[in-house]
Coordinates of N, CA and C in Angstrom, one line a residue:
M75 N -31.3 0.3 -4.0 CA -30.4 -0.6 -3.2 C -29.3 -1.2 -4.1
E76 N -29.7 -1.7 -5.3 CA -28.7 -2.2 -6.2 C -27.7 -1.1 -6.7
F77 N -28.3 0.1 -6.9 CA -27.4 1.2 -7.4 C -26.4 1.5 -6.3
A78 N -26.8 1.5 -5.0 CA -25.8 1.8 -3.9 C -24.8 0.8 -3.8
L79 N -25.1 -0.5 -3.9 CA -24.2 -1.6 -3.8 C -23.2 -1.6 -5.0
F80 N -23.7 -1.4 -6.2 CA -22.8 -1.3 -7.4 C -22.0 0.0 -7.4
Y81 N -22.5 1.0 -6.8 CA -21.7 2.3 -6.7 C -20.5 2.0 -5.8
L82 N -20.7 1.4 -4.6 CA -19.7 1.2 -3.7 C -18.6 0.2 -4.3
L83 N -19.1 -0.8 -5.0 CA -18.2 -1.7 -5.7 C -17.3 -1.0 -6.7
K84 N -17.9 -0.1 -7.5 CA -17.2 0.6 -8.5 C -16.2 1.6 -7.9
V85 N -16.6 2.3 -6.8 CA -15.6 3.2 -6.2 C -14.4 2.4 -5.7
N86 N -14.6 1.3 -5.1 CA -13.5 0.4 -4.6 C -12.6 0.0 -5.8
I87 N -13.2 -0.4 -6.8 CA -12.4 -0.9 -8.0 C -11.6 0.3 -8.5
L88 N -12.2 1.5 -8.6 CA -11.4 2.6 -9.1 C -10.3 3.0 -8.2
L89 N -10.6 3.0 -6.9 CA -9.5 3.4 -5.9 C -8.3 2.4 -6.0
V90 N -8.6 1.1 -6.1 CA -7.5 0.2 -6.2 C -6.8 0.3 -7.5
T91 N -7.5 0.6 -8.6 CA -6.9 0.8 -9.9 C -6.0 2.0 -9.9
F92 N -6.4 3.1 -9.3 CA -5.6 4.3 -9.2 C -4.3 4.1 -8.4
W93 N -4.5 3.3 -7.3 CA -3.4 2.9 -6.5 C -2.4 2.1 -7.3
A94 N -2.9 1.1 -8.0 CA -2.0 0.3 -8.9 C -1.2 1.1 -9.9
I95 N -1.9 2.1 -10.5 CA -1.2 3.0 -11.5 C -0.1 3.7 -10.8
Y96 N -0.4 4.2 -9.6 CA 0.7 4.9 -8.8 C 1.8 3.9 -8.5
R97 N 1.5 2.8 -8.0 CA 2.4 1.8 -7.6 C 3.4 1.4 -8.7
F98 N 2.9 1.2 -9.9 CA 3.7 0.7 -11.0 C 4.4 1.8 -11.8
F99 N 3.8 3.0 -11.8 CA 4.3 4.1 -12.7 C 4.8 5.3 -12.0
L100 N 4.3 5.6 -10.9 CA 4.6 6.9 -10.3 C 5.3 6.9 -8.9
E101 N 5.4 5.7 -8.3 CA 6.0 5.6 -7.0 C 7.4 6.1 -6.9
K102 N 8.2 5.9 -7.9 CA 9.6 6.2 -7.9 C 9.9 7.7 -8.3
E103 N 8.8 8.4 -8.7 CA 9.0 9.8 -9.1 C 9.1 10.6 -7.8
S104 N 9.9 11.7 -8.0 CA 10.1 12.6 -6.8 C 9.3 13.9 -6.9
F105 N 8.3 13.9 -7.7 CA 7.4 15.1 -7.8 C 6.3 14.9 -6.8
Y106 N 6.7 15.3 -5.5 CA 5.7 15.0 -4.4 C 4.4 15.8 -4.5
S107 N 4.5 17.0 -5.0 CA 3.3 17.8 -5.1 C 2.4 17.2 -6.2
L108 N 2.9 16.7 -7.3 CA 2.1 16.1 -8.3 C 1.5 14.8 -7.9
N109 N 2.3 14.0 -7.1 CA 1.8 12.8 -6.5 C 0.6 13.0 -5.6
R110 N 0.8 14.1 -4.8 CA -0.3 14.5 -3.9 C -1.6 14.8 -4.6
M111 N -1.4 15.7 -5.7 CA -2.5 16.1 -6.5 C -3.2 14.8 -7.2
Y112 N -2.3 13.9 -7.6 CA -2.8 12.7 -8.2 C -3.7 11.9 -7.3
F113 N -3.3 11.7 -6.0 CA -4.1 11.0 -5.1 C -5.4 11.7 -4.8
I114 N -5.3 13.0 -4.6 CA -6.6 13.8 -4.3 C -7.5 13.7 -5.5
A115 N -7.0 13.8 -6.7 CA -7.9 13.7 -7.9 C -8.4 12.3 -8.0
A116 N -7.5 11.3 -7.7 CA -8.0 9.9 -7.9 C -9.1 9.6 -6.9
I117 N -9.0 10.1 -5.7 CA -10.1 9.8 -4.7 C -11.4 10.5 -5.2
A118 N -11.3 11.8 -5.6 CA -12.4 12.5 -6.1 C -13.1 11.8 -7.3
L119 N -12.3 11.4 -8.3 CA -12.8 10.8 -9.5 C -13.4 9.4 -9.2
S120 N -12.8 8.7 -8.2 CA -13.4 7.4 -7.8 C -14.8 7.5 -7.3
F121 N -15.1 8.7 -6.6 CA -16.4 8.9 -6.0 C -17.4 9.5 -7.1
I122 N -16.9 10.3 -8.0 CA -17.7 10.9 -9.0 C -18.0 10.1 -10.2
A123 N -17.0 9.4 -10.8 CA -17.1 8.7 -12.0 C -18.3 7.6 -12.0
P124 N -18.5 6.9 -10.9 CA -19.6 5.9 -11.0 C -21.0 6.5 -11.1
T125 N -21.1 7.8 -10.8 CA -22.4 8.4 -10.9 C -22.8 8.9 -12.3
L126 N -21.8 8.9 -13.2 CA -22.0 9.3 -14.6 C -22.5 8.1 -15.4
F127 N -23.6 8.4 -16.1 CA -24.2 7.3 -16.9 C -24.1 7.6 -18.4
F128 N -23.7 6.6 -19.1 CA -23.6 6.7 -20.6 C -24.5 5.7 -21.2
K129 N -25.5 6.2 -22.0 CA -26.5 5.3 -22.6 C -26.1 5.0 -24.0
R130 N -26.3 3.8 -24.4 CA -26.0 3.4 -25.8 C -27.2 2.7 -26.3
I131 N -27.7 3.1 -27.5 CA -28.9 2.5 -28.0 C -28.4 1.4 -29.1
I132 N -28.9 0.2 -28.9 CA -28.5 -0.8 -29.9 C -29.8 -1.3 -30.6
W133 N -29.8 -1.2 -31.9 CA -30.9 -1.6 -32.7 C -30.8 -3.1 -33.0
I134 N -31.9 -3.8 -32.6 CA -31.9 -5.2 -32.9 C -33.0 -5.4 -34.0
P135 N -32.7 -5.9 -35.2 CA -33.7 -6.1 -36.2 C -34.7 -7.2 -35.8
F136 N -35.9 -6.9 -36.1 CA -37.0 -7.9 -35.7 C -37.1 -8.9 -36.8
N137 N -37.0 -10.2 -36.4 CA -37.1 -11.3 -37.4 C -38.5 -11.7 -37.5
T138 N -39.1 -11.4 -38.6 CA -40.5 -11.6 -38.8 C -40.9 -13.1 -38.9
T139 N -39.9 -13.9 -39.1 CA -40.1 -15.4 -39.2 C -40.3 -16.0 -37.8
T140 N -39.8 -15.2 -36.7 CA -39.9 -15.7 -35.4 C -41.2 -15.2 -34.8
S141 N -42.0 -16.2 -34.3 CA -43.2 -15.8 -33.6 C -43.1 -15.9 -32.1
L142 N -43.7 -14.9 -31.4 CA -43.6 -14.9 -30.0 C -44.3 -16.2 -29.4
N143 N -45.2 -16.7 -30.2 CA -45.9 -17.9 -29.7 C -44.9 -19.1 -29.6
N144 N -43.8 -19.1 -30.4 CA -42.8 -20.2 -30.4 C -41.9 -20.1 -29.2
L145 N -41.8 -19.0 -28.5 CA -40.9 -18.8 -27.4 C -41.4 -19.5 -26.2
D146 N -40.5 -20.2 -25.4 CA -40.9 -20.8 -24.2 C -40.7 -19.8 -23.1
L147 N -41.8 -19.2 -22.6 CA -41.7 -18.2 -21.6 C -42.0 -18.8 -20.2
E148 N -42.3 -20.1 -20.1 CA -42.6 -20.6 -18.8 C -41.3 -21.0 -18.1
P149 N -41.2 -20.6 -16.8 CA -40.0 -21.0 -16.0 C -39.8 -22.5 -15.9
N150 N -38.6 -23.0 -16.0 CA -38.4 -24.4 -15.9 C -38.3 -24.9 -14.5
N151 N -39.1 -25.9 -14.2 CA -39.0 -26.6 -12.9 C -39.2 -25.7 -11.7
L152 N -39.7 -24.5 -11.9 CA -39.9 -23.6 -10.8 C -41.2 -22.9 -10.9
S153 N -42.0 -22.9 -9.8 CA -43.3 -22.2 -9.9 C -43.1 -20.7 -9.6
T154 N -44.1 -20.0 -10.0 CA -44.0 -18.5 -9.8 C -43.8 -18.2 -8.3
E155 N -44.5 -18.9 -7.5 CA -44.4 -18.7 -6.0 C -43.0 -18.9 -5.5
A156 N -42.4 -20.0 -6.0 CA -41.0 -20.3 -5.5 C -40.0 -19.2 -6.0
L157 N -40.2 -18.7 -7.2 CA -39.3 -17.7 -7.7 C -39.5 -16.4 -6.9
T158 N -40.7 -16.1 -6.6 CA -41.1 -14.9 -5.8 C -40.4 -14.9 -4.4
A159 N -40.5 -16.1 -3.8 CA -40.0 -16.3 -2.5 C -38.4 -16.2 -2.5
Y160 N -37.9 -16.8 -3.6 CA -36.4 -16.7 -3.7 C -35.9 -15.3 -3.8
Y161 N -36.6 -14.5 -4.7 CA -36.1 -13.1 -4.9 C -36.4 -12.2 -3.7
R162 N -37.5 -12.6 -3.0 CA -37.8 -11.8 -1.8 C -36.7 -12.0 -0.7
T163 N -36.2 -13.3 -0.6 CA -35.2 -13.7 0.4 C -33.8 -13.0 -0.1
F164 N -33.6 -13.1 -1.4 CA -32.3 -12.5 -1.9 C -32.3 -11.0 -1.6
N165 N -33.4 -10.3 -1.9 CA -33.5 -8.8 -1.7 C -33.3 -8.5 -0.2
F166 N -33.9 -9.4 0.7 CA -33.8 -9.2 2.1 C -32.4 -9.3 2.6
L167 N -31.7 -10.3 2.1 CA -30.3 -10.5 2.4 C -29.4 -9.3 2.0
K168 N -29.7 -8.8 0.7 CA -29.0 -7.6 0.2 C -29.2 -6.4 1.1
E169 N -30.4 -6.2 1.6 CA -30.7 -5.1 2.5 C -30.0 -5.2 3.8
I170 N -30.0 -6.4 4.4 CA -29.2 -6.7 5.6 C -27.7 -6.4 5.4
F171 N -27.2 -6.9 4.3 CA -25.8 -6.6 4.0 C -25.5 -5.1 3.9
F172 N -26.3 -4.4 3.1 CA -26.1 -3.0 2.9 C -26.2 -2.2 4.2
Y173 N -27.2 -2.5 5.0 CA -27.4 -1.7 6.3 C -26.3 -2.0 7.3
C174 N -25.9 -3.3 7.3 CA -24.7 -3.6 8.2 C -23.5 -2.9 7.8
F175 N -23.2 -2.9 6.5 CA -22.1 -2.2 5.9 C -22.1 -0.7 6.3
M176 N -23.3 -0.1 6.1 CA -23.4 1.3 6.4 C -23.2 1.6 7.9
A177 N -23.8 0.7 8.7 CA -23.7 0.9 10.2 C -22.2 0.8 10.6
I178 N -21.5 -0.2 10.1 CA -20.1 -0.3 10.5 C -19.3 0.9 10.0
S179 N -19.5 1.3 8.8 CA -18.8 2.5 8.2 C -19.1 3.7 9.1
M180 N -20.3 3.9 9.5 CA -20.7 5.1 10.3 C -20.1 5.1 11.7
I181 N -20.0 3.9 12.3 CA -19.4 3.7 13.6 C -17.9 4.0 13.5
L182 N -17.3 3.5 12.5 CA -15.8 3.7 12.3 C -15.5 5.2 12.0
L183 N -16.4 5.8 11.3 CA -16.2 7.3 11.0 C -16.4 8.1 12.3
L184 N -17.4 7.7 13.1 CA -17.6 8.5 14.3 C -16.4 8.3 15.3
I185 N -15.9 7.1 15.4 CA -14.7 6.8 16.2 C -13.5 7.6 15.7
T186 N -13.3 7.7 14.4 CA -12.2 8.5 13.9 C -12.4 10.0 14.2
C187 N -13.6 10.5 14.0 CA -13.9 11.9 14.4 C -13.7 12.2 15.9
Y188 N -14.1 11.2 16.7 CA -13.9 11.3 18.1 C -12.4 11.4 18.5
K189 N -11.6 10.5 17.9 CA -10.2 10.5 18.1 C -9.5 11.8 17.7
L190 N -9.9 12.3 16.5 CA -9.4 13.6 16.0 C -9.7 14.7 17.0
I191 N -10.9 14.7 17.5 CA -11.3 15.8 18.4 C -10.4 15.7 19.7
L192 N -10.3 14.5 20.2 CA -9.4 14.2 21.4 C -8.0 14.7 21.2
L193 N -7.4 14.3 20.0 CA -6.1 14.7 19.6 C -5.9 16.2 19.6
Y194 N -6.9 16.9 19.0 CA -6.9 18.3 18.9 C -6.9 19.0 20.3
I195 N -7.8 18.5 21.1 CA -7.8 19.0 22.5 C -6.5 18.8 23.2
K196 N -6.0 17.6 23.1 CA -4.8 17.2 23.8 C -3.6 18.1 23.4
I197 N -3.5 18.3 22.1 CA -2.4 19.1 21.5 C -2.5 20.6 22.0
Q198 N -3.8 21.0 22.0 CA -4.1 22.4 22.3 C -3.6 22.7 23.8
K199 N -3.7 21.7 24.6 CA -3.4 21.9 26.1 C -1.9 21.8 26.3
L200 N -1.1 21.3 25.4 CA 0.3 21.2 25.6 C 1.0 22.5 25.7
E201 N 2.2 22.5 26.3 CA 3.0 23.8 26.5 C 3.5 24.2 25.2
T202 N 3.5 25.5 24.9 CA 4.0 26.0 23.6 C 5.5 26.5 23.9
K203 N 6.3 26.2 22.9 CA 7.8 26.6 23.0 C 8.0 28.0 22.5
L204 N 8.3 28.9 23.3 CA 8.7 30.3 23.0 C 7.9 30.9 21.9
K205 N 6.6 31.0 22.2 CA 5.6 31.7 21.3 C 5.7 31.2 19.8
T206 N 6.0 29.9 19.6 CA 6.0 29.4 18.3 C 4.8 28.5 18.2
N207 N 4.7 27.7 17.1 CA 3.6 26.8 16.9 C 4.1 25.4 17.3
I208 N 5.2 25.3 18.0 CA 5.8 24.0 18.5 C 5.2 23.7 19.9
K209 N 4.6 22.6 20.0 CA 4.0 22.1 21.2 C 4.9 21.0 21.8
L210 N 5.2 21.1 23.1 CA 6.1 20.1 23.7 C 5.3 19.0 24.4
T211 N 5.7 17.8 24.1 CA 5.0 16.6 24.6 C 6.0 15.8 25.5
S212 N 5.4 15.1 26.5 CA 6.3 14.3 27.4 C 6.6 12.9 26.8
E213 N 6.0 12.6 25.7 CA 6.2 11.3 25.0 C 7.6 11.4 24.3
K214 N 8.5 10.5 24.7 CA 9.8 10.5 24.1 C 9.9 10.1 22.7
Q215 N 10.9 10.6 22.0 CA 11.2 10.3 20.6 C 9.9 10.5 19.7
T216 N 9.3 11.7 19.9 CA 8.1 12.0 19.2 C 8.2 13.3 18.5
I217 N 7.8 13.3 17.2 CA 7.6 14.5 16.5 C 6.7 14.3 15.3
F218 N 5.7 15.1 15.2 CA 4.7 15.0 14.1 C 4.0 16.4 14.0
S219 N 3.4 16.6 12.9 CA 2.6 17.8 12.7 C 1.1 17.5 12.6
F220 N 0.3 18.4 13.2 CA -1.1 18.2 13.1 C -1.8 19.6 13.1
Y221 N -2.6 19.8 12.1 CA -3.3 21.1 11.9 C -2.3 22.2 11.8
K222 N -2.1 23.1 12.8 CA -1.2 24.2 12.7 C 0.0 24.0 13.7
W223 N 0.1 22.9 14.3 CA 1.1 22.7 15.3 C 2.2 21.6 14.9
V224 N 3.4 21.8 15.4 CA 4.4 20.7 15.4 C 4.5 20.2 16.8
V225 N 4.2 19.0 17.0 CA 4.3 18.4 18.3 C 5.6 17.6 18.4
A226 N 6.4 18.0 19.4 CA 7.8 17.4 19.5 C 8.1 17.2 21.0
S227 N 8.9 16.1 21.3 CA 9.4 15.9 22.6 C 10.7 16.7 22.8
P228 N 11.1 17.1 24.0 CA 12.3 17.8 24.3 C 13.6 17.1 23.7
D229 N 13.6 15.7 23.8 CA 14.8 15.0 23.3 C 15.0 15.2 21.8
I230 N 13.9 15.3 21.1 CA 14.0 15.6 19.6 C 14.5 17.0 19.3
I231 N 14.0 18.0 20.1 CA 14.4 19.4 19.9 C 15.9 19.6 20.2
Q232 N 16.4 18.8 21.1 CA 17.8 18.9 21.5 C 18.8 18.2 20.5
L233 N 18.3 17.5 19.5 CA 19.2 16.9 18.5 C 19.9 17.9 17.7
P234 N 21.1 17.6 17.2 CA 21.9 18.6 16.3 C 21.1 19.0 15.1
N235 N 20.3 18.1 14.5 CA 19.6 18.4 13.3 C 18.1 18.7 13.5
A236 N 17.8 19.2 14.7 CA 16.4 19.4 15.1 C 15.8 20.5 14.2
D237 N 16.5 21.5 13.8 CA 16.0 22.6 13.0 C 15.5 22.0 11.6
L238 N 16.3 21.1 11.1 CA 15.9 20.5 9.8 C 14.7 19.7 9.9
I239 N 14.6 18.9 11.0 CA 13.4 18.1 11.3 C 12.2 18.9 11.4
I240 N 12.3 20.0 12.2 CA 11.2 20.9 12.5 C 10.7 21.6 11.2
Q241 N 11.7 22.0 10.4 CA 11.4 22.6 9.1 C 10.6 21.7 8.2
H242 N 11.0 20.4 8.2 CA 10.2 19.4 7.5 C 8.8 19.4 7.9
E243 N 8.6 19.4 9.2 CA 7.2 19.3 9.8 C 6.4 20.6 9.4
Q244 N 7.2 21.8 9.4 CA 6.5 23.0 9.1 C 6.0 23.0 7.6
I245 N 6.7 22.3 6.7 CA 6.3 22.2 5.4 C 5.0 21.4 5.3
H246 N 4.9 20.4 6.1 CA 3.6 19.6 6.2 C 2.5 20.5 6.6
I247 N 2.7 21.4 7.5 CA 1.7 22.3 8.0 C 1.3 23.3 6.9
R248 N 2.3 23.9 6.3 CA 2.1 24.9 5.2 C 1.3 24.3 4.1
L249 N 1.6 23.1 3.7 CA 0.9 22.4 2.6 C -0.4 21.7 3.1
K250 N -0.8 21.9 4.4 CA -2.0 21.3 4.9 C -2.2 19.8 4.7
H251 N -1.1 19.1 5.0 CA -1.1 17.7 4.8 C -2.0 16.9 5.8
T252 N -2.4 17.6 6.9 CA -3.3 17.0 7.8 C -4.6 16.7 7.1
L253 N -5.1 17.6 6.2 CA -6.3 17.4 5.5 C -6.2 16.2 4.6
D254 N -5.1 15.9 4.0 CA -4.9 14.7 3.2 C -5.0 13.5 4.1
L255 N -4.4 13.5 5.2 CA -4.5 12.3 6.1 C -5.9 12.1 6.6
I256 N -6.6 13.1 6.9 CA -8.0 13.0 7.4 C -8.8 12.4 6.3
L257 N -8.6 12.9 5.0 CA -9.4 12.5 3.9 C -9.2 11.0 3.7
I258 N -7.9 10.5 3.6 CA -7.7 9.1 3.3 C -8.1 8.2 4.5
E259 N -8.0 8.8 5.7 CA -8.5 8.0 6.9 C -10.0 7.8 6.8
C260 N -10.7 8.8 6.4 CA -12.2 8.7 6.2 C -12.5 7.7 5.1
V261 N -11.8 7.7 4.0 CA -12.0 6.8 2.9 C -11.8 5.3 3.4
T262 N -10.7 5.1 4.1 CA -10.4 3.7 4.6 C -11.5 3.3 5.6
K263 N -12.1 4.2 6.3 CA -13.1 3.8 7.3 C -14.4 3.5 6.6
I264 N -14.7 4.3 5.5 CA -16.0 4.0 4.8 C -15.9 2.6 4.1
F265 N -14.7 2.4 3.5 CA -14.5 1.1 2.8 C -13.6 0.2 3.7
W266 N -14.0 -0.1 4.9 CA -13.3 -0.8 5.9 C -13.0 -2.3 5.4
F267 N -13.8 -2.8 4.5 CA -13.7 -4.2 4.1 C -12.6 -4.4 3.0
N268 N -12.0 -3.3 2.6 CA -11.0 -3.4 1.5 C -9.7 -3.1 2.1
P269 N -8.9 -4.1 2.4 CA -7.6 -3.9 3.0 C -6.5 -3.2 2.1
L270 N -6.7 -3.3 0.8 CA -5.8 -2.6 -0.1 C -5.8 -1.1 0.0
L271 N -6.9 -0.5 0.5 CA -6.9 0.9 0.6 C -6.0 1.5 1.7
K272 N -5.6 0.6 2.6 CA -4.6 1.0 3.6 C -3.3 1.4 2.9
L273 N -3.0 0.8 1.8 CA -1.8 1.1 1.1 C -1.8 2.6 0.5
L274 N -2.9 3.2 0.4 CA -3.0 4.6 -0.1 C -2.3 5.5 0.9

């Protein structure tokens, strides 16, 4: 239990740290592919690094002049029963916190998956423009890419610079940016209690 809680805390600290590094040092850079790789690597490292253990052995010289009999090992002002009850309550509260956290994360992840499936089905049913991967939607002033489709409203397609806008969305499709969005969406749902992750 303790390991899981500390693991989640460490992952959050690393994610926020990587975001801060980006914010202060990389945000103004125009190397978009490198920035993308940085974020993917940062997310992966944030989940992997806390599982790596490094042990260090410290030798403490034994002082022969100190006798164990001189040490006060009795708890001050607390009986053994009181300490046991305290730690039992503390562990119980930790378990409640952990399982509540996991339950909320799972519910949010399931809702996200459900919405993604609905979006996929909705886009799939839209009319296709002239045997392309462009799907026409009735929602005005709309254009976005999802999976292998560009979803656009007719008023966007009729704009003078429509080809440029569509090319931009096609680049998102070619580079599979939908996977990036799904990844970060899942991370923010798992760590729903950390509002800073929305900035990712």
